[in-house]
PDB file of C-alpha atoms in Angstrom:
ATOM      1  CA  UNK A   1      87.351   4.343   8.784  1.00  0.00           C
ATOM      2  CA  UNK A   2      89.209   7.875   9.832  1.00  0.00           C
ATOM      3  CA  UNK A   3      92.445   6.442   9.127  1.00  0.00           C
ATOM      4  CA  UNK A   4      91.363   4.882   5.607  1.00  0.00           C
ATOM      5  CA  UNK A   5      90.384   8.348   4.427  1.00  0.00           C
ATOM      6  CA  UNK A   6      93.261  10.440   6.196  1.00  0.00           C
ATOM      7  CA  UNK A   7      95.287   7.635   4.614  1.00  0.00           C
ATOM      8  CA  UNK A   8      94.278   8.152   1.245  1.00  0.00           C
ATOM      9  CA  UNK A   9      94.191  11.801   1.123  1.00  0.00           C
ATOM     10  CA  UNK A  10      97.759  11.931   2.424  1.00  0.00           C
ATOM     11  CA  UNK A  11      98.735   9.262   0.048  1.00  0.00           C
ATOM     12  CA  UNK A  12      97.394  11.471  -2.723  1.00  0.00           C
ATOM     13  CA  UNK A  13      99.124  14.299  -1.619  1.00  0.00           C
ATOM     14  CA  UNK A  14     102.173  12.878  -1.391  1.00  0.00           C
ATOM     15  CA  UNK A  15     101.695  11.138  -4.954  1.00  0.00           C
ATOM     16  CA  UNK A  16     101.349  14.921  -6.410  1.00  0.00           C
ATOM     17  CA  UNK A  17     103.868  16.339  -4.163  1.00  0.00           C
ATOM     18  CA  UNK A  18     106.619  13.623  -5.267  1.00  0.00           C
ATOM     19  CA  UNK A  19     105.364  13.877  -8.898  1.00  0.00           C
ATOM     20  CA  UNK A  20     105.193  17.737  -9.296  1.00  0.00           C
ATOM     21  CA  UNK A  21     108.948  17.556  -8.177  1.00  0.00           C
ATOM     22  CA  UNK A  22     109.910  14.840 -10.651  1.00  0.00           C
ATOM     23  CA  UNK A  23     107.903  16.944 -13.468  1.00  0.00           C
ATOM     24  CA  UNK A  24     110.179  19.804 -12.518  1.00  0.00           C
ATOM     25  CA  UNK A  25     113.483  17.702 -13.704  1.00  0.00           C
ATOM     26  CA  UNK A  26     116.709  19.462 -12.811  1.00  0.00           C
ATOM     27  CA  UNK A  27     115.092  22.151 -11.157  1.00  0.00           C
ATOM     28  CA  UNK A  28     114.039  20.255  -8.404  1.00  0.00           C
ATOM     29  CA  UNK A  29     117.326  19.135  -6.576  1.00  0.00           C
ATOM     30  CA  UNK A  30     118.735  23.274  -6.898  1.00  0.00           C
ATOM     31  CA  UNK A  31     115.296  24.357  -5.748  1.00  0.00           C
ATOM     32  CA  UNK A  32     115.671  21.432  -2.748  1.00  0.00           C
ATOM     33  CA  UNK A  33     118.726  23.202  -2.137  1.00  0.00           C
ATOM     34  CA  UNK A  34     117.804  26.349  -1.145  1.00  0.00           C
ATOM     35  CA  UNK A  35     115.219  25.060   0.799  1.00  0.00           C
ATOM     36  CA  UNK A  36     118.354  23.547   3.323  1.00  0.00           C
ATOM     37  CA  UNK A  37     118.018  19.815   1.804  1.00  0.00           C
ATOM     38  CA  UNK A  38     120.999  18.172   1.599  1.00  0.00           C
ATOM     39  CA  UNK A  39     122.110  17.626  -2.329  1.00  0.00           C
ATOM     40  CA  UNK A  40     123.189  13.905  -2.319  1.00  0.00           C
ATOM     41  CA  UNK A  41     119.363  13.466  -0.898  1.00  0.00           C
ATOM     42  CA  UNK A  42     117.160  15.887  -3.019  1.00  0.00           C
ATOM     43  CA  UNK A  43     117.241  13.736  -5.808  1.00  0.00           C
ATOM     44  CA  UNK A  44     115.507  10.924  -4.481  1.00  0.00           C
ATOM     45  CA  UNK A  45     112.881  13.142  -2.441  1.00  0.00           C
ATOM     46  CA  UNK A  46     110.595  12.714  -4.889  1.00  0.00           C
ATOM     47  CA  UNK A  47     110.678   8.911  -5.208  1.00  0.00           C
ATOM     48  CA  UNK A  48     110.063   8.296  -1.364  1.00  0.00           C
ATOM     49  CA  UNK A  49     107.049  10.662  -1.709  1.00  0.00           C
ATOM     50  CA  UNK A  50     105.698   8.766  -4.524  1.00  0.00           C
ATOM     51  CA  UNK A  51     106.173   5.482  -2.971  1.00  0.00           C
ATOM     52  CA  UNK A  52     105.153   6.121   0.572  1.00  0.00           C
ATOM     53  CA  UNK A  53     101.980   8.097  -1.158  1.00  0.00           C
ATOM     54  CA  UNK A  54     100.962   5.213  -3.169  1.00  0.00           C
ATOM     55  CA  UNK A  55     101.636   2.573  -0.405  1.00  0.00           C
ATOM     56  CA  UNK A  56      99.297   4.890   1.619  1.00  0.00           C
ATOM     57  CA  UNK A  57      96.597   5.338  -1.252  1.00  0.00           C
ATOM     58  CA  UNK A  58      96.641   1.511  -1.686  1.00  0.00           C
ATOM     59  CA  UNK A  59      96.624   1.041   2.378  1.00  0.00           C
ATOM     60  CA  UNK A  60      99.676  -1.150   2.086  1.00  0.00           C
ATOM     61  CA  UNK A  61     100.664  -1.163   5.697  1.00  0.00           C
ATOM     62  CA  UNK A  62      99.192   2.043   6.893  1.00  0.00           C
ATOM     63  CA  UNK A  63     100.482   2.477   9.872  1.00  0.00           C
ATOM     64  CA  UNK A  64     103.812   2.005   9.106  1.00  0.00           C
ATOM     65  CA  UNK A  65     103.560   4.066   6.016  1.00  0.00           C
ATOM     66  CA  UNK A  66     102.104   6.915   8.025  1.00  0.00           C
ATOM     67  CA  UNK A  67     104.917   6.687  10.449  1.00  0.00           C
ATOM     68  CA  UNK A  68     107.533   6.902   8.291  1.00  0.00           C
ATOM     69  CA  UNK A  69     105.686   9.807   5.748  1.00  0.00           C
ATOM     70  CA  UNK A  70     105.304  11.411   9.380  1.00  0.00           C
ATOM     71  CA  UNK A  71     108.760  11.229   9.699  1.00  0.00           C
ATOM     72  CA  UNK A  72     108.862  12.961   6.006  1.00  0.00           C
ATOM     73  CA  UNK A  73     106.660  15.861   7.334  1.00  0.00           C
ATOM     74  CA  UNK A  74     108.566  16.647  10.249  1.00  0.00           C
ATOM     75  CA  UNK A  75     111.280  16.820   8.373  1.00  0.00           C
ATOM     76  CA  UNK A  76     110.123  19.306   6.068  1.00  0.00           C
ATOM     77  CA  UNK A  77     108.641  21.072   8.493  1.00  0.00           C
ATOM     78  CA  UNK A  78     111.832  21.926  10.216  1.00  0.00           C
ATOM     79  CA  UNK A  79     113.472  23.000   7.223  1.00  0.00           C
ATOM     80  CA  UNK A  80     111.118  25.200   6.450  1.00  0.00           C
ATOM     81  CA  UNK A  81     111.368  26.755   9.872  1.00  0.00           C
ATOM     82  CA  UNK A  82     115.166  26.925  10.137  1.00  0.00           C
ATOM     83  CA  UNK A  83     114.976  28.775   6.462  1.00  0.00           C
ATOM     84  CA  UNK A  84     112.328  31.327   8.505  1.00  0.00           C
ATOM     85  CA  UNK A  85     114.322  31.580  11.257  1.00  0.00           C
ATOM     86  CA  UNK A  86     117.441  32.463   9.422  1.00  0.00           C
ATOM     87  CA  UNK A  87     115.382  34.858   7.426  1.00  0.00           C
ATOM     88  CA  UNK A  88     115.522  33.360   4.549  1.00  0.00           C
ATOM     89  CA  UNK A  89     112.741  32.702   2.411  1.00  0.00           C
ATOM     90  CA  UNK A  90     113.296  31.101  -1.095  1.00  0.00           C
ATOM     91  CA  UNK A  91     110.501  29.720  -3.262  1.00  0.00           C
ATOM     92  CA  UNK A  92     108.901  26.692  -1.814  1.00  0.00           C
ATOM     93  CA  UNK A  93     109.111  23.700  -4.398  1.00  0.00           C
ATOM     94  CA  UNK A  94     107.091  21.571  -1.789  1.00  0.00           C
ATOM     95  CA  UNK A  95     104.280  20.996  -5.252  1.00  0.00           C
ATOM     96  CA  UNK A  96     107.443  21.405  -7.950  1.00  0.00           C
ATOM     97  CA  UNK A  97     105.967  24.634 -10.003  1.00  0.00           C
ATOM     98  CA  UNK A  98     102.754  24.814  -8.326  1.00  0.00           C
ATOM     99  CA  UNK A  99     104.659  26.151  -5.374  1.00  0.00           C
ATOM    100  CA  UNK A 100     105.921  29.270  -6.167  1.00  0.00           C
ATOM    101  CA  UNK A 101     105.963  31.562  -3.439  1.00  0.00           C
ATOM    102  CA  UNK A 102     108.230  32.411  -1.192  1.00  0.00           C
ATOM    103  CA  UNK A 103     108.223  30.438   2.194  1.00  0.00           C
ATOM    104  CA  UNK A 104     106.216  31.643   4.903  1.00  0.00           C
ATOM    105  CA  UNK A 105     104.373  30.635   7.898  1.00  0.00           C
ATOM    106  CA  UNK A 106     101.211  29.482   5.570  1.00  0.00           C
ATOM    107  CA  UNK A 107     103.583  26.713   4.911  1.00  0.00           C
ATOM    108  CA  UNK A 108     104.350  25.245   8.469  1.00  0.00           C
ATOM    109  CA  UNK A 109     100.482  24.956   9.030  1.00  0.00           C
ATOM    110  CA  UNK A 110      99.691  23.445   6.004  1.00  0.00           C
ATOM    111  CA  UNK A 111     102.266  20.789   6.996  1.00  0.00           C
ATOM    112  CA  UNK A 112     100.561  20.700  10.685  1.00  0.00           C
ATOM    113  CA  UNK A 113      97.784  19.686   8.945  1.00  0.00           C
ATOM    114  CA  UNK A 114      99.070  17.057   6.540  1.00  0.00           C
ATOM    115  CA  UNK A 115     101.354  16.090  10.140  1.00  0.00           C
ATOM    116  CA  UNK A 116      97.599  15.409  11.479  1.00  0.00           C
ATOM    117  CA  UNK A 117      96.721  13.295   8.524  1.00  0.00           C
ATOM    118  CA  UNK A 118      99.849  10.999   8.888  1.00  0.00           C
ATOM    119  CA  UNK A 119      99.028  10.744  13.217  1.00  0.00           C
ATOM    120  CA  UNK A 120      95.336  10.075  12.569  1.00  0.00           C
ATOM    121  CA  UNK A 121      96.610   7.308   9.702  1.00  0.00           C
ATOM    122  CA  UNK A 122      98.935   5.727  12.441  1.00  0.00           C
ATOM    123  CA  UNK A 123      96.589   6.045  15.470  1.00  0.00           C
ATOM    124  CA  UNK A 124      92.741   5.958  13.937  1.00  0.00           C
TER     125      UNK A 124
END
């Protein structure tokens, strides 16, 4: 029953995640950017967030929908650090607008947490 509900709360996140970054249109792939994504990829972000979120919400092969949205997280999660590392510290579009500060640490352990969410979805 743990990894039903850290399934679906992941899924939803990712659902608003992916859409808040479609909603932000052209913004999103410049914003991606600066963030250290590469730009044939930033585009299509969004989609895979959407998709893995509502395979997740829907429990449409959990496990292998956590792994790969694990995968995701990690990802992000060491782009954000590089950026910190460097010094840098643009806006994080993680949410599209909702995100608007600047990068920070806050940000790596929020994604620790949704990183628990996806291992507790593969493993519960």
């Amino acid at each position: 029953m743990l990894g039903v509900i850290a399934s679906v709360i992941l899924g939803g996140v990712m659902c608003i995640a992916g859409g808040s970054k479609v909603a932000m249109g052209k913004r999103w792939p410049v914003e991606a950017e600066s963030l250290g994504a590469p730009k044939a990829i930033a585009p299509i972000v969004p989609w895979i967030e959407i998709a893995l979120g509502a395979l997740l919400f829907v429990q449409i092969k959990p496990e292998v929908v956590g792994a790969l949205s694990l995968a995701l997280l990690v990802t992000f999660t060491l782009l954000i650090v590089r950026q910190l590392q460097k010094g840098l510290r643009p806006v994080c579009a993680c949410f599209g607008s909702w995100s608007s500060k600047p990068l920070s640490g806050k940000h790596v352990a929020r994604n620790a947490g949704f990183i628990a969410l996806a291992l507790i979805t593969i493993f519960a």
